[in-house]
PDB file of C-alpha atoms in Angstrom:
ATOM      1  CA  MET Z 247    -171.949 -50.143  68.766  1.00 48.00           C
ATOM      2  CA  ASN Z 248    -170.735 -49.133  72.026  1.00 54.00           C
ATOM      3  CA  ILE Z 249    -170.273 -45.418  72.971  1.00 50.00           C
ATOM      4  CA  ALA Z 250    -166.157 -45.260  72.041  1.00 50.00           C
ATOM      5  CA  LYS Z 251    -167.437 -45.615  68.732  1.00 48.00           C
ATOM      6  CA  ARG Z 252    -170.444 -43.306  69.056  1.00 50.00           C
ATOM      7  CA  CYS Z 253    -167.988 -40.889  69.959  1.00 43.00           C
ATOM      8  CA  LEU Z 254    -165.609 -41.765  66.882  1.00 44.00           C
ATOM      9  CA  ALA Z 255    -168.264 -41.418  64.656  1.00 49.00           C
ATOM     10  CA  LEU Z 256    -170.024 -38.038  66.009  1.00 44.00           C
ATOM     11  CA  THR Z 257    -166.558 -36.297  65.742  1.00 48.00           C
ATOM     12  CA  LEU Z 258    -165.657 -37.515  61.963  1.00 42.00           C
ATOM     13  CA  VAL Z 259    -168.667 -36.066  60.644  1.00 43.00           C
ATOM     14  CA  VAL Z 260    -168.166 -32.615  62.796  1.00 41.00           C
ATOM     15  CA  PHE Z 261    -164.641 -32.979  61.442  1.00 44.00           C
ATOM     16  CA  ILE Z 262    -166.089 -33.314  57.916  1.00 43.00           C
ATOM     17  CA  SER Z 263    -168.549 -30.597  57.605  1.00 47.00           C
ATOM     18  CA  VAL Z 264    -166.497 -27.926  59.239  1.00 41.00           C
ATOM     19  CA  SER Z 265    -163.333 -29.040  56.507  1.00 49.00           C
ATOM     20  CA  MET Z 266    -166.110 -28.619  53.716  1.00 48.00           C
ATOM     21  CA  MET Z 267    -167.338 -25.061  55.187  1.00 48.00           C
ATOM     22  CA  GLY Z 268    -163.584 -23.829  55.612  1.00 48.00           C
ATOM     23  CA  CYS Z 269    -163.622 -24.958  51.535  1.00 49.00           C
ATOM     24  CA  PHE Z 270    -166.507 -22.907  50.618  1.00 46.00           C
ATOM     25  CA  ASP Z 271    -165.192 -19.672  51.983  1.00 47.00           C
ATOM     26  CA  GLN Z 272    -161.849 -19.977  50.318  1.00 49.00           C
ATOM     27  CA  VAL Z 273    -163.329 -20.615  46.713  1.00 47.00           C
ATOM     28  CA  VAL Z 274    -161.231 -17.583  44.350  1.00 48.00           C
ATOM     29  CA  GLU Z 275    -162.570 -17.149  41.073  1.00 46.00           C
ATOM     30  CA  PRO Z 276    -159.906 -18.069  38.423  1.00 53.00           C
ATOM     31  CA  GLU Z 277    -157.568 -15.248  37.270  1.00 61.00           C
ATOM     32  CA  TYR Z 278    -158.432 -14.112  33.316  1.00 60.00           C
ATOM     33  CA  ASP Z 279    -155.774 -16.149  31.073  1.00 65.00           C
ATOM     34  CA  GLY Z 280    -156.718 -15.463  27.742  1.00 74.00           C
ATOM     35  CA  PRO Z 281    -155.508 -13.146  25.211  1.00 85.00           C
ATOM     36  CA  PRO Z 282    -155.635  -9.564  27.007  1.00 91.00           C
ATOM     37  CA  LYS Z 283    -158.895  -7.220  24.794  1.00 94.00           C
ATOM     38  CA  VAL Z 284    -160.094  -4.350  25.323  1.00 95.00           C
ATOM     39  CA  GLN Z 285    -163.745  -3.394  24.466  1.00 95.00           C
ATOM     40  CA  PHE Z 286    -167.168  -0.877  24.665  1.00 95.00           C
ATOM     41  CA  ASP Z 287    -168.915  -1.674  27.493  1.00 93.00           C
ATOM     42  CA  PRO Z 288    -171.942  -1.381  26.861  1.00 94.00           C
ATOM     43  CA  THR Z 289    -172.066  -1.250  22.697  1.00 94.00           C
ATOM     44  CA  SER Z 290    -175.045   0.630  22.155  1.00 94.00           C
ATOM     45  CA  ASP Z 291    -176.648   3.650  24.077  1.00 92.00           C
ATOM     46  CA  ALA Z 292    -179.425   5.909  22.997  1.00 90.00           C
ATOM     47  CA  VAL Z 293    -179.500   9.943  22.983  1.00 84.00           C
ATOM     48  CA  LEU Z 294    -182.653  12.360  23.032  1.00 70.00           C
ATOM     49  CA  ASP Z 295    -182.562  15.769  21.651  1.00 63.00           C
ATOM     50  CA  ASP Z 296    -179.332  17.815  22.068  1.00 62.00           C
ATOM     51  CA  ALA Z 297    -177.082  15.570  24.068  1.00 68.00           C
ATOM     52  CA  GLY Z 298    -173.676  17.825  24.487  1.00 77.00           C
ATOM     53  CA  ALA Z 299    -170.618  15.950  25.875  1.00 85.00           C
ATOM     54  CA  VAL Z 300    -171.418  12.140  25.681  1.00 88.00           C
ATOM     55  CA  PRO Z 301    -168.875   9.446  27.489  1.00 89.00           C
ATOM     56  CA  LEU Z 302    -168.625   6.483  26.388  1.00 91.00           C
ATOM     57  CA  ASN Z 303    -167.105   3.516  28.465  1.00 94.00           C
ATOM     58  CA  ILE Z 304    -164.476   1.103  27.749  1.00 95.00           C
ATOM     59  CA  GLN Z 305    -163.066  -1.546  29.564  1.00 95.00           C
ATOM     60  CA  LEU Z 306    -159.399  -3.948  29.921  1.00 94.00           C
ATOM     61  CA  ILE Z 307    -160.618  -7.233  29.840  1.00 93.00           C
ATOM     62  CA  ALA Z 308    -156.909  -8.469  30.867  1.00 90.00           C
ATOM     63  CA  PRO Z 309    -154.814  -7.977  33.761  1.00 91.00           C
ATOM     64  CA  GLN Z 310    -154.132  -4.196  34.777  1.00 92.00           C
ATOM     65  CA  GLN Z 311    -151.260  -2.682  32.973  1.00 91.00           C
ATOM     66  CA  SER Z 312    -148.180  -0.467  34.504  1.00 92.00           C
ATOM     67  CA  SER Z 313    -148.590   2.382  32.242  1.00 92.00           C
ATOM     68  CA  ASP Z 314    -151.752   3.851  30.376  1.00 92.00           C
ATOM     69  CA  SER Z 315    -152.750   2.043  27.397  1.00 91.00           C
ATOM     70  CA  GLN Z 316    -154.486   3.680  24.381  1.00 91.00           C
ATOM     71  CA  PHE Z 317    -156.073   2.659  21.404  1.00 92.00           C
ATOM     72  CA  PRO Z 318    -157.277   4.739  18.748  1.00 93.00           C
ATOM     73  CA  VAL Z 319    -160.961   5.213  18.133  1.00 95.00           C
ATOM     74  CA  THR Z 320    -162.654   5.739  14.343  1.00 94.00           C
ATOM     75  CA  VAL Z 321    -165.910   6.367  13.085  1.00 96.00           C
ATOM     76  CA  VAL Z 322    -167.152   3.879  10.908  1.00 96.00           C
ATOM     77  CA  ASP Z 323    -168.437   4.962   7.518  1.00 93.00           C
ATOM     78  CA  THR Z 324    -168.893   1.948   5.734  1.00 91.00           C
ATOM     79  CA  GLY Z 325    -170.884  -1.331   5.645  1.00 91.00           C
ATOM     80  CA  ASP Z 326    -174.238  -2.132   7.536  1.00 92.00           C
ATOM     81  CA  ILE Z 327    -173.694  -0.052  10.945  1.00 93.00           C
ATOM     82  CA  ALA Z 328    -172.667   2.959   8.772  1.00 95.00           C
ATOM     83  CA  THR Z 329    -172.659   6.012  10.486  1.00 96.00           C
ATOM     84  CA  THR Z 330    -175.394   8.173   9.520  1.00 95.00           C
ATOM     85  CA  LEU Z 331    -175.476  11.416  11.687  1.00 93.00           C
ATOM     86  CA  PRO Z 332    -173.901  14.211   9.532  1.00 92.00           C
ATOM     87  CA  SER Z 333    -169.820  15.083  10.258  1.00 92.00           C
ATOM     88  CA  ASP Z 334    -171.252  18.138  11.860  1.00 92.00           C
ATOM     89  CA  GLY Z 335    -173.331  16.356  13.809  1.00 91.00           C
ATOM     90  CA  TYR Z 336    -170.486  14.531  16.052  1.00 92.00           C
ATOM     91  CA  GLU Z 337    -166.896  15.724  17.229  1.00 92.00           C
ATOM     92  CA  LEU Z 338    -164.883  12.940  19.132  1.00 91.00           C
ATOM     93  CA  ALA Z 339    -162.521  14.803  22.124  1.00 87.00           C
ATOM     94  CA  THR Z 340    -159.676  12.496  21.038  1.00 84.00           C
ATOM     95  CA  GLU Z 341    -159.424  10.077  18.371  1.00 89.00           C
ATOM     96  CA  THR Z 342    -157.869   8.094  21.034  1.00 89.00           C
ATOM     97  CA  ALA Z 343    -158.817   5.649  23.879  1.00 90.00           C
ATOM     98  CA  THR Z 344    -157.057   5.483  27.228  1.00 91.00           C
ATOM     99  CA  ILE Z 345    -157.228   3.018  29.941  1.00 93.00           C
ATOM    100  CA  PRO Z 346    -154.816   4.898  32.831  1.00 94.00           C
ATOM    101  CA  ALA Z 347    -152.237   2.499  34.537  1.00 94.00           C
ATOM    102  CA  ASP Z 348    -153.602   0.207  37.307  1.00 95.00           C
ATOM    103  CA  SER Z 349    -157.334   0.710  36.260  1.00 96.00           C
ATOM    104  CA  SER Z 350    -159.149  -1.554  34.269  1.00 95.00           C
ATOM    105  CA  PHE Z 351    -161.653   1.403  32.899  1.00 95.00           C
ATOM    106  CA  GLY Z 352    -161.392   4.462  30.664  1.00 93.00           C
ATOM    107  CA  THR Z 353    -163.557   6.293  28.606  1.00 91.00           C
ATOM    108  CA  VAL Z 354    -164.113   8.047  25.266  1.00 90.00           C
ATOM    109  CA  GLN Z 355    -165.708  11.275  24.802  1.00 90.00           C
ATOM    110  CA  VAL Z 356    -168.018  12.496  21.802  1.00 92.00           C
ATOM    111  CA  ARG Z 357    -169.917  15.624  21.656  1.00 91.00           C
ATOM    112  CA  ILE Z 358    -173.317  15.296  20.007  1.00 91.00           C
ATOM    113  CA  ASP Z 359    -175.433  17.928  17.938  1.00 88.00           C
ATOM    114  CA  SER Z 360    -178.545  16.983  16.679  1.00 87.00           C
ATOM    115  CA  SER Z 361    -179.769  20.306  15.525  1.00 82.00           C
ATOM    116  CA  GLY Z 362    -179.544  19.064  11.998  1.00 85.00           C
ATOM    117  CA  ILE Z 363    -181.863  15.790  12.409  1.00 89.00           C
ATOM    118  CA  PRO Z 364    -185.650  16.398  11.760  1.00 88.00           C
ATOM    119  CA  PRO Z 365    -187.974  16.820  14.663  1.00 85.00           C
ATOM    120  CA  GLY Z 366    -189.123  13.027  15.169  1.00 82.00           C
ATOM    121  CA  ALA Z 367    -185.982  11.411  13.033  1.00 89.00           C
ATOM    122  CA  THR Z 368    -182.574   9.787  13.837  1.00 92.00           C
ATOM    123  CA  ARG Z 369    -179.392   9.207  13.301  1.00 94.00           C
ATOM    124  CA  LEU Z 370    -176.707   6.317  14.136  1.00 96.00           C
ATOM    125  CA  LEU Z 371    -172.716   7.019  15.006  1.00 95.00           C
ATOM    126  CA  THR Z 372    -170.519   3.909  14.804  1.00 96.00           C
ATOM    127  CA  LEU Z 373    -167.522   3.840  16.484  1.00 96.00           C
ATOM    128  CA  ALA Z 374    -164.672   1.311  16.423  1.00 95.00           C
ATOM    129  CA  LEU Z 375    -161.787   0.277  18.482  1.00 94.00           C
ATOM    130  CA  GLU Z 376    -158.680  -0.400  16.735  1.00 93.00           C
ATOM    131  CA  GLU Z 377    -155.498  -1.969  17.458  1.00 90.00           C
ATOM    132  CA  SER Z 378    -152.499  -0.044  19.124  1.00 85.00           C
ATOM    133  CA  SER Z 379    -149.321  -0.368  17.392  1.00 79.00           C
ATOM    134  CA  ASN Z 380    -147.062  -0.158  20.156  1.00 75.00           C
ATOM    135  CA  SER Z 381    -149.592  -2.609  22.648  1.00 79.00           C
ATOM    136  CA  ASP Z 382    -150.546  -6.670  22.257  1.00 86.00           C
ATOM    137  CA  ILE Z 383    -153.861  -5.509  23.957  1.00 91.00           C
ATOM    138  CA  VAL Z 384    -156.591  -6.293  20.856  1.00 92.00           C
ATOM    139  CA  PRO Z 385    -160.105  -5.197  20.434  1.00 94.00           C
ATOM    140  CA  ALA Z 386    -162.800  -7.691  21.458  1.00 94.00           C
ATOM    141  CA  THR Z 387    -164.449  -9.156  18.103  1.00 90.00           C
ATOM    142  CA  ASN Z 388    -167.878  -8.634  19.628  1.00 91.00           C
ATOM    143  CA  PHE Z 389    -167.341  -5.409  21.580  1.00 95.00           C
ATOM    144  CA  GLN Z 390    -165.273  -3.476  19.198  1.00 95.00           C
ATOM    145  CA  PHE Z 391    -168.497  -1.266  18.285  1.00 96.00           C
ATOM    146  CA  PHE Z 392    -170.001   0.973  20.017  1.00 95.00           C
ATOM    147  CA  GLN Z 393    -173.586   2.686  18.581  1.00 95.00           C
ATOM    148  CA  LEU Z 394    -175.066   5.166  19.347  1.00 94.00           C
ATOM    149  CA  THR Z 395    -178.570   6.209  18.382  1.00 94.00           C
ATOM    150  CA  VAL Z 396    -179.219  10.049  18.252  1.00 92.00           C
ATOM    151  CA  ALA Z 397    -182.821  11.496  17.805  1.00 89.00           C
ATOM    152  CA  GLY Z 398    -183.296  14.749  16.643  1.00 88.00           C
ATOM    153  CA  ARG Z 399    -184.618  17.855  18.218  1.00 87.00           C
ATOM    154  CA  SER Z 400    -188.409  18.695  18.919  1.00 89.00           C
ATOM    155  CA  ALA Z 401    -190.837  21.231  20.655  1.00 92.00           C
ATOM    156  CA  ASP Z 402    -193.155  20.189  22.853  1.00 93.00           C
ATOM    157  CA  VAL Z 403    -196.025  22.974  22.568  1.00 96.00           C
ATOM    158  CA  GLY Z 404    -199.246  22.789  24.373  1.00 97.00           C
ATOM    159  CA  PRO Z 405    -201.474  25.243  26.346  1.00 98.00           C
ATOM    160  CA  ALA Z 406    -201.541  25.680  30.024  1.00 98.00           C
ATOM    161  CA  PRO Z 407    -203.823  25.224  31.382  1.00 97.00           C
ATOM    162  CA  ALA Z 408    -205.834  23.209  29.221  1.00 97.00           C
ATOM    163  CA  SER Z 409    -209.185  25.422  29.775  1.00 98.00           C
ATOM    164  CA  VAL Z 410    -209.681  28.608  31.192  1.00 98.00           C
ATOM    165  CA  THR Z 411    -212.929  29.344  32.809  1.00 98.00           C
ATOM    166  CA  PHE Z 412    -214.233  33.198  33.501  1.00 98.00           C
ATOM    167  CA  ASP Z 413    -215.705  34.891  36.361  1.00 96.00           C
ATOM    168  CA  THR Z 414    -219.318  34.536  36.737  1.00 96.00           C
ATOM    169  CA  THR Z 415    -220.133  37.951  34.667  1.00 96.00           C
ATOM    170  CA  GLU Z 416    -223.000  40.522  34.044  1.00 95.00           C
ATOM    171  CA  ALA Z 417    -225.297  41.442  31.213  1.00 94.00           C
ATOM    172  CA  GLY Z 418    -223.284  43.936  29.471  1.00 90.00           C
ATOM    173  CA  SER Z 419    -220.172  43.606  31.423  1.00 96.00           C
ATOM    174  CA  THR Z 420    -216.650  41.994  30.687  1.00 97.00           C
ATOM    175  CA  ALA Z 421    -213.742  39.669  32.608  1.00 98.00           C
ATOM    176  CA  ARG Z 422    -210.331  38.719  31.554  1.00 97.00           C
ATOM    177  CA  ASP Z 423    -208.037  35.704  32.131  1.00 98.00           C
ATOM    178  CA  THR Z 424    -205.011  34.154  30.684  1.00 98.00           C
ATOM    179  CA  PHE Z 425    -203.333  31.003  29.562  1.00 98.00           C
ATOM    180  CA  ALA Z 426    -200.003  30.325  28.279  1.00 98.00           C
ATOM    181  CA  VAL Z 427    -198.546  28.993  24.848  1.00 98.00           C
ATOM    182  CA  VAL Z 428    -195.304  27.285  26.603  1.00 98.00           C
ATOM    183  CA  ASN Z 429    -192.755  24.828  24.785  1.00 96.00           C
ATOM    184  CA  GLU Z 430    -191.013  22.475  27.096  1.00 94.00           C
ATOM    185  CA  GLY Z 431    -189.309  20.538  24.208  1.00 89.00           C
ATOM    186  CA  SER Z 432    -185.518  21.377  22.746  1.00 86.00           C
ATOM    187  CA  ALA Z 433    -186.067  23.236  19.617  1.00 88.00           C
ATOM    188  CA  PRO Z 434    -188.332  26.618  18.705  1.00 92.00           C
ATOM    189  CA  SER Z 435    -191.455  25.953  17.445  1.00 95.00           C
ATOM    190  CA  ASP Z 436    -193.341  28.700  15.449  1.00 96.00           C
ATOM    191  CA  ILE Z 437    -196.958  29.576  16.456  1.00 97.00           C
ATOM    192  CA  SER Z 438    -199.379  30.320  14.088  1.00 97.00           C
ATOM    193  CA  ASN Z 439    -203.270  31.238  13.338  1.00 97.00           C
ATOM    194  CA  LEU Z 440    -203.825  32.038  16.975  1.00 98.00           C
ATOM    195  CA  ALA Z 441    -207.899  32.200  17.052  1.00 98.00           C
ATOM    196  CA  VAL Z 442    -210.912  31.947  18.975  1.00 98.00           C
ATOM    197  CA  SER Z 443    -213.434  29.635  17.384  1.00 97.00           C
ATOM    198  CA  GLY Z 444    -216.475  27.820  18.738  1.00 96.00           C
ATOM    199  CA  GLU Z 445    -220.508  28.224  18.462  1.00 93.00           C
ATOM    200  CA  ASP Z 446    -219.883  31.191  21.145  1.00 96.00           C
ATOM    201  CA  ALA Z 447    -216.771  32.862  20.050  1.00 97.00           C
ATOM    202  CA  GLY Z 448    -218.353  36.036  18.985  1.00 96.00           C
ATOM    203  CA  ARG Z 449    -218.167  36.389  23.234  1.00 97.00           C
ATOM    204  CA  PHE Z 450    -214.230  35.332  23.551  1.00 98.00           C
ATOM    205  CA  SER Z 451    -211.634  37.773  22.047  1.00 97.00           C
ATOM    206  CA  ILE Z 452    -207.727  37.749  22.418  1.00 98.00           C
ATOM    207  CA  GLU Z 453    -206.420  41.030  23.966  1.00 97.00           C
ATOM    208  CA  ALA Z 454    -203.016  39.847  23.435  1.00 97.00           C
ATOM    209  CA  PRO Z 455    -200.601  38.816  21.951  1.00 96.00           C
ATOM    210  CA  ALA Z 456    -201.064  41.490  19.184  1.00 93.00           C
ATOM    211  CA  GLY Z 457    -200.705  39.173  16.346  1.00 93.00           C
ATOM    212  CA  ASP Z 458    -201.907  35.933  16.026  1.00 96.00           C
ATOM    213  CA  SER Z 459    -198.367  34.195  15.439  1.00 97.00           C
ATOM    214  CA  PHE Z 460    -194.908  34.328  16.924  1.00 97.00           C
ATOM    215  CA  THR Z 461    -191.416  32.075  17.737  1.00 97.00           C
ATOM    216  CA  LEU Z 462    -191.461  30.407  21.454  1.00 97.00           C
ATOM    217  CA  PRO Z 463    -187.661  29.053  21.848  1.00 95.00           C
ATOM    218  CA  PRO Z 464    -186.969  25.817  23.957  1.00 93.00           C
ATOM    219  CA  GLY Z 465    -188.389  25.837  27.437  1.00 94.00           C
ATOM    220  CA  GLU Z 466    -190.222  29.462  26.551  1.00 97.00           C
ATOM    221  CA  SER Z 467    -193.851  30.910  26.842  1.00 97.00           C
ATOM    222  CA  GLU Z 468    -196.027  33.217  25.817  1.00 98.00           C
ATOM    223  CA  GLU Z 469    -198.964  34.641  27.658  1.00 98.00           C
ATOM    224  CA  VAL Z 470    -202.201  34.814  25.811  1.00 98.00           C
ATOM    225  CA  ALA Z 471    -204.542  37.395  27.575  1.00 98.00           C
ATOM    226  CA  LEU Z 472    -208.470  36.845  26.680  1.00 98.00           C
ATOM    227  CA  VAL Z 473    -211.516  38.905  27.352  1.00 98.00           C
ATOM    228  CA  PHE Z 474    -214.947  37.263  28.262  1.00 98.00           C
ATOM    229  CA  THR Z 475    -218.338  39.425  27.484  1.00 97.00           C
ATOM    230  CA  PRO Z 476    -221.611  37.850  27.388  1.00 96.00           C
ATOM    231  CA  GLU Z 477    -224.704  39.600  26.102  1.00 93.00           C
ATOM    232  CA  THR Z 478    -225.806  42.759  26.908  1.00 91.00           C
ATOM    233  CA  THR Z 479    -229.330  41.483  27.696  1.00 89.00           C
ATOM    234  CA  ILE Z 480    -229.607  38.123  29.890  1.00 85.00           C
ATOM    235  CA  ALA Z 481    -233.740  37.194  30.399  1.00 84.00           C
ATOM    236  CA  ALA Z 482    -232.609  33.876  32.181  1.00 83.00           C
ATOM    237  CA  ASP Z 483    -230.739  33.186  35.396  1.00 89.00           C
ATOM    238  CA  THR Z 484    -227.800  32.413  33.764  1.00 92.00           C
ATOM    239  CA  ILE Z 485    -226.340  31.618  30.210  1.00 94.00           C
ATOM    240  CA  GLU Z 486    -223.250  29.424  29.729  1.00 96.00           C
ATOM    241  CA  TYR Z 487    -220.666  30.241  26.742  1.00 97.00           C
ATOM    242  CA  GLU Z 488    -218.090  28.042  25.192  1.00 97.00           C
ATOM    243  CA  GLY Z 489    -215.307  28.584  22.775  1.00 98.00           C
ATOM    244  CA  SER Z 490    -212.041  27.945  22.268  1.00 98.00           C
ATOM    245  CA  VAL Z 491    -208.513  29.279  21.629  1.00 98.00           C
ATOM    246  CA  GLY Z 492    -206.631  27.099  18.865  1.00 98.00           C
ATOM    247  CA  PHE Z 493    -203.384  27.541  17.252  1.00 98.00           C
ATOM    248  CA  GLU Z 494    -200.672  25.690  15.042  1.00 97.00           C
ATOM    249  CA  PHE Z 495    -196.814  24.981  15.454  1.00 96.00           C
ATOM    250  CA  THR Z 496    -193.770  23.988  14.078  1.00 93.00           C
ATOM    251  CA  ASN Z 497    -191.001  21.090  15.236  1.00 90.00           C
ATOM    252  CA  GLN Z 498    -193.088  18.775  17.020  1.00 89.00           C
ATOM    253  CA  PRO Z 499    -193.906  14.871  15.973  1.00 86.00           C
ATOM    254  CA  GLY Z 500    -197.055  13.891  15.559  1.00 82.00           C
ATOM    255  CA  ALA Z 501    -198.834  16.864  16.293  1.00 83.00           C
ATOM    256  CA  THR Z 502    -199.217  20.646  14.685  1.00 92.00           C
ATOM    257  CA  GLU Z 503    -202.304  21.738  16.650  1.00 95.00           C
ATOM    258  CA  ALA Z 504    -203.386  22.484  19.949  1.00 97.00           C
ATOM    259  CA  SER Z 505    -206.212  24.613  21.831  1.00 97.00           C
ATOM    260  CA  ALA Z 506    -207.190  25.523  25.375  1.00 98.00           C
ATOM    261  CA  GLU Z 507    -210.923  25.281  25.874  1.00 98.00           C
ATOM    262  CA  LEU Z 508    -213.064  28.503  27.152  1.00 98.00           C
ATOM    263  CA  THR Z 509    -216.071  28.431  29.211  1.00 98.00           C
ATOM    264  CA  GLY Z 510    -217.902  31.961  30.581  1.00 97.00           C
ATOM    265  CA  THR Z 511    -221.180  32.270  32.228  1.00 96.00           C
ATOM    266  CA  GLY Z 512    -223.550  35.531  31.760  1.00 96.00           C
ATOM    267  CA  VAL Z 513    -225.848  36.389  34.612  1.00 95.00           C
ATOM    268  CA  PRO Z 514    -228.372  39.364  34.384  1.00 94.00           C
ATOM    269  CA  SER Z 515    -227.071  42.736  35.298  1.00 89.00           C
ATOM    270  CA  SER Z 516    -227.855  43.906  38.924  1.00 83.00           C
ATOM    271  CA  PRO Z 517    -231.274  46.010  38.591  1.00 73.00           C
TER     272      PRO Z 517
END
């Protein structure tokens, strides 16, 4: 092959390669040409405790419309996916879902109140998109329903800190310290039977609160004031004392009691 033929072959290879690259650069996704549909996206979600207002997304599977598109939203109360959330546990902000003009997305607002659900339990709210009488857009069969799982409010109670170490204390003297009973949950909790226990329970006492029970609202805490009193006479260099403050509580699944560990060190009194 002479030089002219080689140059021609190389030119053809370069031309074909550039042409193919141009084709790849110009790939265009085909437009959706099926029947216009509307759907929930996503079709399920879960909310914990008191969720308040929850936005649910809907999507248009069709070219954007020149005017608002509206679709009735109903609560499903029959069948395998029937709503089990009590009627006073939800409220639709509107019974119509709207996709604004020149848009492919819209939202449905539902307000959730989980106060009627027992702690640790869940309830289901199922919504359905329905056909509109003034639109040819229909709900997508497999994406027509939205299922919202709602969990009941619950307390989250415990001591903070989980252990208390008193200052080293001379015989016959006292030391004071505190811890808090904290509720980090979303439901109130009734605290009861606040008491000292353990091998050296007699060396520790609760100074406050005055009673052994109280109610702890969500996000609140109650300080527990403690007193440590070693023996009046200590012959050894030191004596270690151990105990705990226990309490019971409500509205928390899987747990009904907790305690804070107590440690104190007694030493002989100064001469």
